Amino acid sequence: MMDELDPTSYEHFLALRHHTIRQRIADAAARAGRDASEVEAIAVSKTVGVEEVLAARSVGWGIFGENRPQELGRKLEALEAAERPVRFDMIGNLQKNKINQVIGRVRLIHSISSAHLAEAVSTRCEARGIVADVLLETNVSGERSKSGFSPDELRSAIEGVLALPGIRVEGLMTMAPAGDADAARRTFSGLRELADELRGRTGLALRTLSCGMSDDFEVAVEEGSTLVRLGRCVFDPGYRLD
Ligand SMILES: *Cc1c(COP(=O)(O)O)cnc(C)c1O
């Protein structure tokens, strides 16, 4: 992306987008009677390099999201070598054999998609004497292509997952069906209702609801998202934010 664009104008683009996105989030929050300060936005950097990450940070993005352990490691190492450390969340599918590449290196793991994975992450964290902050990925829409706990699986697994000593469950995460705003809205409101139900049952705060991407973040904020994960609308000048 940077090869085609003058770095100065790319940074200008990033700054304008950052401003527009924060404004859109504030407007969506206001429509729902919420305060924009309740909604965090992370910049998903999986399609860009460390130069773009640093440029995005300089215009106000604080936390970045990666979906592949190997790419996460590559970026962390490059940024550490450059003495420009940046904080990342792990947002993508996590295989058991990659857990050690992620724990202790990210702020939050969004993608704990099964009780087995929760146990495996907890065990590896315990062995390292750390506790990982995590979200439980929930397949609210029921699409077969999506990973995550089904709502019923989550209802039955939650107590066991909460008892695991190596993880701290901060909330839930979901992905909406692509290209269908009504289905997205149902998915996000479904996540909120599930979180309410589980709060009532477990007493847990479940403070974080991670949902909303470039195409649907405003709907997500209207439906209670506290953490939107934005990739294309942040970094891609070809992405129309309309
Ligand atoms: C890529 C990705 C995003 C960002 O998607 P955009 O549509 O580019 O905003 C968010 N969440 C996850 C899990 C992703 O893999």
mmCIF file of C-alpha atoms and ligand atoms in Angstrom:
data_model
loop_
_atom_site.group_PDB
_atom_site.id
_atom_site.type_symbol
_atom_site.label_atom_id
_atom_site.label_comp_id
_atom_site.label_asym_id
_atom_site.label_seq_id
_atom_site.Cartn_x
_atom_site.Cartn_y
_atom_site.Cartn_z
ATOM 1 C CA MET A 1 0.000 0.000 0.000
ATOM 2 C CA MET A 2 2.779 2.394 0.955
ATOM 3 C CA ASP A 3 4.705 1.811 -2.288
ATOM 4 C CA GLU A 4 1.916 3.365 -4.289
ATOM 5 C CA LEU A 5 1.296 6.287 -2.001
ATOM 6 C CA ASP A 6 3.277 9.245 -0.876
ATOM 7 C CA PRO A 7 3.848 8.622 2.867
ATOM 8 C CA THR A 8 2.799 12.138 3.799
ATOM 9 C CA SER A 9 -0.515 11.866 2.031
ATOM 10 C CA TYR A 10 -1.058 8.361 3.431
ATOM 11 C CA GLU A 11 -0.608 9.705 6.939
ATOM 12 C CA HIS A 12 -3.023 12.485 6.085
ATOM 13 C CA PHE A 13 -5.538 9.901 4.875
ATOM 14 C CA LEU A 14 -5.070 7.894 8.103
ATOM 15 C CA ALA A 15 -5.642 11.008 10.207
ATOM 16 C CA LEU A 16 -8.827 11.959 8.351
ATOM 17 C CA ARG A 17 -10.173 8.429 8.622
ATOM 18 C CA HIS A 18 -9.359 8.223 12.302
ATOM 19 C CA HIS A 19 -11.301 11.418 12.848
ATOM 20 C CA THR A 20 -14.260 10.263 10.724
ATOM 21 C CA ILE A 21 -14.415 6.880 12.450
ATOM 22 C CA ARG A 22 -14.349 8.390 15.954
ATOM 23 C CA GLN A 23 -17.135 10.753 14.860
ATOM 24 C CA ARG A 24 -19.218 7.882 13.455
ATOM 25 C CA ILE A 25 -18.736 5.940 16.670
ATOM 26 C CA ALA A 26 -19.777 8.984 18.727
ATOM 27 C CA ASP A 27 -22.901 9.490 16.577
ATOM 28 C CA ALA A 28 -23.870 5.819 16.799
ATOM 29 C CA ALA A 29 -23.322 5.842 20.568
ATOM 30 C CA ALA A 30 -25.468 8.973 20.914
ATOM 31 C CA ARG A 31 -28.302 7.350 18.926
ATOM 32 C CA ALA A 32 -28.286 4.545 21.479
ATOM 33 C CA GLY A 33 -28.046 6.887 24.474
ATOM 34 C CA ARG A 34 -24.504 5.742 25.133
ATOM 35 C CA ASP A 35 -21.293 7.649 25.692
ATOM 36 C CA ALA A 36 -18.603 7.281 23.033
ATOM 37 C CA SER A 37 -16.010 6.779 25.765
ATOM 38 C CA GLU A 38 -17.590 3.344 26.356
ATOM 39 C CA VAL A 39 -16.477 2.233 22.906
ATOM 40 C CA GLU A 40 -12.896 1.367 22.125
ATOM 41 C CA ALA A 41 -11.747 0.919 18.526
ATOM 42 C CA ILE A 42 -8.725 -1.152 17.577
ATOM 43 C CA ALA A 43 -6.991 -1.004 14.196
ATOM 44 C CA VAL A 44 -6.724 -4.416 12.537
ATOM 45 C CA SER A 45 -3.315 -4.368 10.862
ATOM 46 C CA LYS A 46 -3.313 -7.860 9.311
ATOM 47 C CA THR A 47 -3.082 -6.547 5.730
ATOM 48 C CA VAL A 48 -0.467 -3.834 6.341
ATOM 49 C CA GLY A 49 3.141 -3.660 7.495
ATOM 50 C CA VAL A 50 4.900 -2.102 10.471
ATOM 51 C CA GLU A 51 5.347 1.244 8.684
ATOM 52 C CA GLU A 52 1.596 1.602 8.363
ATOM 53 C CA VAL A 53 1.118 0.519 11.981
ATOM 54 C CA LEU A 54 3.489 3.247 13.158
ATOM 55 C CA ALA A 55 1.815 5.812 10.904
ATOM 56 C CA ALA A 56 -1.587 4.816 12.285
ATOM 57 C CA ARG A 57 -0.337 5.069 15.823
ATOM 58 C CA SER A 58 0.969 8.551 15.174
ATOM 59 C CA VAL A 59 -2.537 9.694 14.191
ATOM 60 C CA GLY A 60 -4.191 8.256 17.299
ATOM 61 C CA TRP A 61 -4.738 4.520 17.021
ATOM 62 C CA GLY A 62 -3.652 2.874 20.273
ATOM 63 C CA ILE A 63 -4.139 -0.881 20.010
ATOM 64 C CA PHE A 64 -3.753 -3.043 16.906
ATOM 65 C CA GLY A 65 -5.296 -6.395 16.021
ATOM 66 C CA GLU A 66 -3.690 -9.353 14.293
ATOM 67 C CA ASN A 67 -5.322 -12.638 13.334
ATOM 68 C CA ARG A 68 -2.251 -14.843 12.733
ATOM 69 C CA PRO A 69 0.277 -15.744 15.436
ATOM 70 C CA GLN A 70 3.157 -15.769 12.989
ATOM 71 C CA GLU A 71 2.401 -12.316 11.611
ATOM 72 C CA LEU A 72 1.837 -11.030 15.145
ATOM 73 C CA GLY A 73 5.282 -12.300 16.117
ATOM 74 C CA ARG A 74 6.898 -10.846 13.015
ATOM 75 C CA LYS A 75 5.435 -7.387 13.696
ATOM 76 C CA LEU A 76 6.220 -7.480 17.425
ATOM 77 C CA GLU A 77 9.827 -8.372 16.709
ATOM 78 C CA ALA A 78 10.254 -5.720 14.024
ATOM 79 C CA LEU A 79 8.730 -3.053 16.278
ATOM 80 C CA GLU A 80 10.803 -4.099 19.278
ATOM 81 C CA ALA A 81 13.972 -4.076 17.154
ATOM 82 C CA ALA A 82 13.078 -0.551 16.062
ATOM 83 C CA GLU A 83 12.445 0.373 19.725
ATOM 84 C CA ARG A 84 8.908 1.379 18.820
ATOM 85 C CA PRO A 85 6.862 -1.125 20.858
ATOM 86 C CA VAL A 86 3.171 -1.327 19.939
ATOM 87 C CA ARG A 87 0.382 -3.178 21.731
ATOM 88 C CA PHE A 88 -1.643 -5.810 19.922
ATOM 89 C CA ASP A 89 -4.728 -7.934 20.493
ATOM 90 C CA MET A 90 -5.034 -11.423 19.027
ATOM 91 C CA ILE A 91 -8.337 -11.512 17.159
ATOM 92 C CA GLY A 92 -8.086 -14.569 14.923
ATOM 93 C CA ASN A 93 -8.421 -18.305 15.071
ATOM 94 C CA LEU A 94 -5.879 -19.733 17.517
ATOM 95 C CA GLN A 95 -4.557 -23.253 17.090
ATOM 96 C CA LYS A 96 -3.309 -25.077 20.159
ATOM 97 C CA ASN A 97 0.214 -25.441 18.820
ATOM 98 C CA LYS A 98 0.437 -21.651 18.413
ATOM 99 C CA ILE A 99 -0.710 -20.671 21.904
ATOM 100 C CA ASN A 100 2.815 -20.130 23.203
ATOM 101 C CA GLN A 101 3.485 -17.656 20.383
ATOM 102 C CA VAL A 102 0.653 -15.462 21.650
ATOM 103 C CA ILE A 103 0.339 -15.609 25.445
ATOM 104 C CA GLY A 104 2.234 -12.961 27.336
ATOM 105 C CA ARG A 105 2.620 -10.927 24.147
ATOM 106 C CA VAL A 106 -0.836 -9.429 23.626
ATOM 107 C CA ARG A 107 -3.183 -7.277 25.660
ATOM 108 C CA LEU A 108 -6.265 -9.408 24.987
ATOM 109 C CA ILE A 109 -7.124 -12.624 23.150
ATOM 110 C CA HIS A 110 -10.550 -12.173 21.494
ATOM 111 C CA SER A 111 -10.827 -15.632 20.018
ATOM 112 C CA ILE A 112 -11.219 -18.313 22.677
ATOM 113 C CA SER A 113 -13.627 -20.384 20.629
ATOM 114 C CA SER A 114 -14.087 -23.582 22.665
ATOM 115 C CA ALA A 115 -13.758 -24.998 26.172
ATOM 116 C CA HIS A 116 -10.811 -27.078 24.964
ATOM 117 C CA LEU A 117 -8.963 -24.023 23.742
ATOM 118 C CA ALA A 118 -9.755 -22.193 27.008
ATOM 119 C CA GLU A 119 -8.246 -25.096 28.964
ATOM 120 C CA ALA A 120 -5.170 -25.254 26.746
ATOM 121 C CA VAL A 121 -4.520 -21.512 27.036
ATOM 122 C CA SER A 122 -5.051 -21.646 30.805
ATOM 123 C CA THR A 123 -2.632 -24.559 31.217
ATOM 124 C CA ARG A 124 0.093 -22.845 29.215
ATOM 125 C CA CYS A 125 -0.399 -19.572 31.075
ATOM 126 C CA GLU A 126 -0.202 -21.346 34.430
ATOM 127 C CA ALA A 127 3.057 -22.987 33.371
ATOM 128 C CA ARG A 128 4.435 -19.524 32.654
ATOM 129 C CA GLY A 129 3.010 -17.954 35.816
ATOM 130 C CA ILE A 130 0.800 -15.511 33.925
ATOM 131 C CA VAL A 131 -2.915 -14.908 33.538
ATOM 132 C CA ALA A 132 -4.270 -14.023 30.070
ATOM 133 C CA ASP A 133 -7.181 -11.645 29.559
ATOM 134 C CA VAL A 134 -9.541 -13.275 27.086
ATOM 135 C CA LEU A 135 -12.906 -13.006 25.366
ATOM 136 C CA LEU A 136 -15.078 -15.994 24.550
ATOM 137 C CA GLU A 137 -15.870 -16.079 20.840
ATOM 138 C CA THR A 138 -19.516 -16.888 20.341
ATOM 139 C CA ASN A 139 -21.230 -17.929 17.144
ATOM 140 C CA VAL A 140 -24.443 -15.999 17.700
ATOM 141 C CA SER A 141 -25.598 -16.054 14.076
ATOM 142 C CA GLY A 142 -25.268 -19.839 13.845
ATOM 143 C CA GLU A 143 -23.479 -19.712 10.482
ATOM 144 C CA ARG A 144 -21.612 -22.937 9.929
ATOM 145 C CA SER A 145 -18.558 -21.183 8.565
ATOM 146 C CA LYS A 146 -18.057 -19.328 11.833
ATOM 147 C CA SER A 147 -16.098 -20.605 14.791
ATOM 148 C CA GLY A 148 -16.969 -20.076 18.418
ATOM 149 C CA PHE A 149 -19.178 -21.422 21.166
ATOM 150 C CA SER A 150 -22.815 -21.766 20.230
ATOM 151 C CA PRO A 151 -24.942 -19.876 22.782
ATOM 152 C CA ASP A 152 -26.000 -23.210 24.303
ATOM 153 C CA GLU A 153 -22.438 -24.497 24.477
ATOM 154 C CA LEU A 154 -21.455 -21.297 26.212
ATOM 155 C CA ARG A 155 -24.306 -21.593 28.732
ATOM 156 C CA SER A 156 -23.129 -25.037 29.708
ATOM 157 C CA ALA A 157 -19.376 -24.391 29.544
ATOM 158 C CA ILE A 158 -19.209 -20.984 31.216
ATOM 159 C CA GLU A 159 -18.827 -22.102 34.840
ATOM 160 C CA GLY A 160 -15.969 -24.434 33.959
ATOM 161 C CA VAL A 161 -14.240 -21.812 31.842
ATOM 162 C CA LEU A 162 -14.528 -19.231 34.628
ATOM 163 C CA ALA A 163 -12.857 -21.634 37.047
ATOM 164 C CA LEU A 164 -9.708 -21.916 34.901
ATOM 165 C CA PRO A 165 -6.835 -20.253 36.777
ATOM 166 C CA GLY A 166 -4.728 -19.160 33.809
ATOM 167 C CA ILE A 167 -7.322 -16.984 32.062
ATOM 168 C CA ARG A 168 -9.488 -14.045 33.058
ATOM 169 C CA VAL A 169 -12.727 -13.809 31.054
ATOM 170 C CA GLU A 170 -13.335 -10.141 30.236
ATOM 171 C CA GLY A 171 -16.284 -10.604 27.897
ATOM 172 C CA LEU A 172 -17.591 -11.998 24.643
ATOM 173 C CA MET A 173 -16.718 -11.595 20.963
ATOM 174 C CA THR A 174 -18.696 -12.305 17.813
ATOM 175 C CA MET A 175 -18.617 -11.857 14.044
ATOM 176 C CA ALA A 176 -21.753 -10.967 12.107
ATOM 177 C CA PRO A 177 -22.782 -12.426 8.735
ATOM 178 C CA ALA A 178 -21.239 -10.321 5.973
ATOM 179 C CA GLY A 179 -23.294 -7.988 3.803
ATOM 180 C CA ASP A 180 -26.588 -8.102 5.683
ATOM 181 C CA ALA A 181 -27.214 -5.201 8.068
ATOM 182 C CA ASP A 182 -30.358 -6.714 9.616
ATOM 183 C CA ALA A 183 -28.641 -10.012 10.312
ATOM 184 C CA ALA A 184 -25.683 -8.090 11.745
ATOM 185 C CA ARG A 185 -27.999 -6.168 14.068
ATOM 186 C CA ARG A 186 -29.646 -9.378 15.275
ATOM 187 C CA THR A 187 -26.229 -10.917 15.867
ATOM 188 C CA PHE A 188 -25.008 -7.971 17.931
ATOM 189 C CA SER A 189 -28.186 -7.648 19.978
ATOM 190 C CA GLY A 190 -28.069 -11.415 20.492
ATOM 191 C CA LEU A 191 -24.553 -11.103 21.885
ATOM 192 C CA ARG A 192 -25.650 -8.358 24.269
ATOM 193 C CA GLU A 193 -28.631 -10.396 25.488
ATOM 194 C CA LEU A 194 -26.468 -13.470 25.979
ATOM 195 C CA ALA A 195 -23.957 -11.423 27.980
ATOM 196 C CA ASP A 196 -26.803 -10.032 30.137
ATOM 197 C CA GLU A 197 -28.079 -13.531 30.785
ATOM 198 C CA LEU A 198 -24.619 -14.846 31.693
ATOM 199 C CA ARG A 199 -23.940 -11.863 33.965
ATOM 200 C CA GLY A 200 -27.127 -12.621 35.826
ATOM 201 C CA ARG A 201 -26.162 -16.256 36.186
ATOM 202 C CA THR A 202 -22.451 -15.994 37.028
ATOM 203 C CA GLY A 203 -22.124 -12.581 38.648
ATOM 204 C CA LEU A 204 -19.271 -11.899 36.251
ATOM 205 C CA ALA A 205 -18.906 -8.373 34.848
ATOM 206 C CA LEU A 206 -18.337 -9.474 31.209
ATOM 207 C CA ARG A 207 -17.416 -5.874 30.582
ATOM 208 C CA THR A 208 -16.231 -6.230 26.993
ATOM 209 C CA LEU A 209 -18.391 -6.958 23.963
ATOM 210 C CA SER A 210 -16.092 -7.192 20.940
ATOM 211 C CA CYS A 211 -18.177 -6.841 17.807
ATOM 212 C CA GLY A 212 -18.345 -4.655 14.731
ATOM 213 C CA MET A 213 -15.983 -4.416 11.757
ATOM 214 C CA SER A 214 -15.617 -1.932 8.868
ATOM 215 C CA ASP A 215 -18.979 -2.772 7.300
ATOM 216 C CA ASP A 216 -21.068 -2.885 10.455
ATOM 217 C CA PHE A 217 -19.386 -1.036 13.333
ATOM 218 C CA GLU A 218 -22.066 1.648 13.637
ATOM 219 C CA VAL A 219 -24.800 -0.970 13.971
ATOM 220 C CA ALA A 220 -22.619 -2.773 16.518
ATOM 221 C CA VAL A 221 -22.216 0.394 18.605
ATOM 222 C CA GLU A 222 -25.980 1.005 18.478
ATOM 223 C CA GLU A 223 -26.444 -2.534 19.822
ATOM 224 C CA GLY A 224 -23.976 -2.270 22.693
ATOM 225 C CA SER A 225 -20.502 -3.064 21.371
ATOM 226 C CA THR A 226 -17.689 -1.838 23.609
ATOM 227 C CA LEU A 227 -14.852 -2.802 21.265
ATOM 228 C CA VAL A 228 -14.927 -2.548 17.473
ATOM 229 C CA ARG A 229 -12.252 -4.184 15.321
ATOM 230 C CA LEU A 230 -11.586 -2.112 12.207
ATOM 231 C CA GLY A 231 -9.301 -3.045 9.336
ATOM 232 C CA ARG A 232 -10.206 -1.856 5.837
ATOM 233 C CA CYS A 233 -11.883 1.389 6.862
ATOM 234 C CA VAL A 234 -8.753 2.385 8.792
ATOM 235 C CA PHE A 235 -6.030 1.467 6.332
ATOM 236 C CA ASP A 236 -7.467 1.131 2.834
ATOM 237 C CA PRO A 237 -7.953 4.340 0.825
ATOM 238 C CA GLY A 238 -10.073 2.304 -1.592
ATOM 239 C CA TYR A 239 -12.583 1.450 1.124
ATOM 240 C CA ARG A 240 -15.635 3.715 0.943
ATOM 241 C CA LEU A 241 -16.945 4.777 4.302
ATOM 242 C CA ASP A 242 -20.440 5.868 3.433
HETATM 243 C C1 LIG B 1 -9.981 -8.821 9.486
HETATM 244 C C2 LIG B 1 -10.757 -8.857 10.739
HETATM 245 C C3 LIG B 1 -11.425 -7.722 11.211
HETATM 246 C C4 LIG B 1 -11.468 -6.403 10.444
HETATM 247 O O1 LIG B 1 -12.270 -6.540 9.306
HETATM 248 P P1 LIG B 1 -12.581 -5.271 8.346
HETATM 249 O O2 LIG B 1 -13.790 -5.683 7.621
HETATM 250 O O3 LIG B 1 -11.367 -5.129 7.486
HETATM 251 O O4 LIG B 1 -12.792 -4.101 9.236
HETATM 252 C C5 LIG B 1 -12.109 -7.809 12.411
HETATM 253 N N1 LIG B 1 -12.135 -8.954 13.116
HETATM 254 C C6 LIG B 1 -11.502 -10.071 12.714
HETATM 255 C C7 LIG B 1 -11.568 -11.298 13.545
HETATM 256 C C8 LIG B 1 -10.793 -10.063 11.508
HETATM 257 O O5 LIG B 1 -10.181 -11.179 11.103
#
